[in-house]
Coordinates of C-alpha atoms in Angstrom, one line a residue:
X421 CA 16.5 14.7 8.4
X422 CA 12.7 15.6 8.6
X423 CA 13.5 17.8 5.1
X424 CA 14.9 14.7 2.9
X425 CA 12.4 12.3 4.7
X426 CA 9.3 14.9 3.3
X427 CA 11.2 15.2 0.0
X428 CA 11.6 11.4 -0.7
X429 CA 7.7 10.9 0.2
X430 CA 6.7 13.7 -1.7
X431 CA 8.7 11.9 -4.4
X432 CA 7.4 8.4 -3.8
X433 CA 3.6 9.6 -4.0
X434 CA 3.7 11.6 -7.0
X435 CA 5.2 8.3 -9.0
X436 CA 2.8 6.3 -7.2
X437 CA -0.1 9.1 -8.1
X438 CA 0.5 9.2 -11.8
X439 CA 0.7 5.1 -12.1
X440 CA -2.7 4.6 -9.7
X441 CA -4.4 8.1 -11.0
X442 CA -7.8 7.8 -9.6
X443 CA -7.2 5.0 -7.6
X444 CA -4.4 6.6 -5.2
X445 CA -5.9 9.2 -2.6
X446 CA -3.7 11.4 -0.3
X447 CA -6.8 11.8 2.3
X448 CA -4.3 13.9 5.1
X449 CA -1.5 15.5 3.1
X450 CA 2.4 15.6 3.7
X451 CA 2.2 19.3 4.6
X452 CA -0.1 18.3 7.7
X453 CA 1.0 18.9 11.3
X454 CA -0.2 14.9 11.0
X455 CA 1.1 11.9 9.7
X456 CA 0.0 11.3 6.0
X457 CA -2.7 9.3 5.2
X458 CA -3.0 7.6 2.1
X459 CA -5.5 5.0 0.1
X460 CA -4.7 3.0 -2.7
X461 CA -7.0 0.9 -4.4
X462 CA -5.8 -2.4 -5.8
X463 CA -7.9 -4.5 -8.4
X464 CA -7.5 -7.7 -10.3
X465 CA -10.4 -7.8 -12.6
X466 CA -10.8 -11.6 -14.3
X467 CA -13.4 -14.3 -13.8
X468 CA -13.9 -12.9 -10.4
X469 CA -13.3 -9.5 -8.9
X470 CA -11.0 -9.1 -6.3
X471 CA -10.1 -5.5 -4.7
X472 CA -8.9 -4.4 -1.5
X473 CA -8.0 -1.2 -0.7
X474 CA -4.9 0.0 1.4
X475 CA -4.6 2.2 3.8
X476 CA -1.3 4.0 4.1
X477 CA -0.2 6.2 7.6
X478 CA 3.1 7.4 6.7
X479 CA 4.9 8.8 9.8
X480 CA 7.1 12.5 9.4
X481 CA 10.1 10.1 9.4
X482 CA 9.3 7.7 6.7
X483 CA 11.0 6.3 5.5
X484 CA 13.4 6.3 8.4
X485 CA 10.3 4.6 10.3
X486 CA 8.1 1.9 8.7
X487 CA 5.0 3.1 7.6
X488 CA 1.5 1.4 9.5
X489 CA -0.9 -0.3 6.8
X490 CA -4.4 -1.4 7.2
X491 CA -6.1 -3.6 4.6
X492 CA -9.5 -3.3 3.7
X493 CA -11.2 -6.0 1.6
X494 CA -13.9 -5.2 -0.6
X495 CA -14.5 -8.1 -2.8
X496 CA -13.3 -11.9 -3.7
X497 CA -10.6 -12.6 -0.7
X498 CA -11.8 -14.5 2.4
X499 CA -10.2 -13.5 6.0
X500 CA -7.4 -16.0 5.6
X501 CA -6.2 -14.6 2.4
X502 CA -6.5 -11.7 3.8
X503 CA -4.1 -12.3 6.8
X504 CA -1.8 -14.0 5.1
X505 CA -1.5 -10.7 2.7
X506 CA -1.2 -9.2 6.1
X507 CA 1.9 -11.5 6.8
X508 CA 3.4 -10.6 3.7
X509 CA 3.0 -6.9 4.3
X510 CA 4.7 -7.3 7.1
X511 CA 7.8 -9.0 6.0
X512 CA 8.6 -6.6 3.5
X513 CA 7.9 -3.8 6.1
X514 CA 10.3 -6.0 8.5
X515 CA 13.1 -5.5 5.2
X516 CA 12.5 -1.6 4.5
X517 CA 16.1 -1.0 5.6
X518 CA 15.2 3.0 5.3
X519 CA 13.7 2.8 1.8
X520 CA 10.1 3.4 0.2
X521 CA 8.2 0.7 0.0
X522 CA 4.6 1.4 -0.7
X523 CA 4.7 1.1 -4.4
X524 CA 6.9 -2.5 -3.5
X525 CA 3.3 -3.5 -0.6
X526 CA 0.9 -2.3 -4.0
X527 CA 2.7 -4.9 -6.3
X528 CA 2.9 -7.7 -3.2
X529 CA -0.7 -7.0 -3.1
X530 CA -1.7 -7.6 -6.9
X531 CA 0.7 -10.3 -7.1
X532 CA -0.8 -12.0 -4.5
X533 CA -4.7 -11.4 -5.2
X534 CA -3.3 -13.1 -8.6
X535 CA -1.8 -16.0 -7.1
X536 CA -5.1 -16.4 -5.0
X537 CA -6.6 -16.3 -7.8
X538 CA -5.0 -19.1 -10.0
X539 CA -5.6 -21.5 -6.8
X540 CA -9.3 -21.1 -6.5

């Protein structure tokens, strides 16, 4: 129901909230006649910075229905990395199944700026 779906992503962004802090924004809340809207700022600080930031839109029904996610680069990954992050997004979106998954597209997303990172 709407009910446990609002109750599960309540549940999934305060976790996600108090690991992120200031680096996880609700910009359109879960009370909103509107689909959530949510950033969350990944960094991997070494040798060279790389940060992107996601976008989260988190239909009423999630996670009953896959969320949409939009990636915005803002330092050290090129357009193919990029879209290859994009790829793996979508595979684990393809495998939600009906559970969360934002905090699983946050690790995917450090994991891989790391892996980028170790073959440049």
């Amino acid at each position: 129901t709407l009910i446990e779906c609002y109750q599960i992503q309540n549940e999934e962004l305060q976790t996600i909230s108090a690991i992120l802090s200031n680096d996880f924004e609700v910009l359109v809340g879960l009370d909103s006649n509107d689909p959530a809207y949510l950033r969350a700022r990944v960094a991997l600080l070494y040798e060279e910075n790389k940060v992107v930031e996601l976008f989260f839109t988190l239909p009423k029904n999630y996670p009953d229905t896959p969320p949409s996610i939009k990636i915005k680069p803002e330092k050290g990954l090129l357009n193919q990395e990029i879209e290859s992050l994009n790829k793996e997004i979508e595979q684990i979106i393809a495998n939600m199944n009906g559970n969360v998954i934002l905090w699983d597209i946050i690790l995917r997303t450090l994991d891989f700026m790391s892996e980028s990172q170790n073959t440049n």
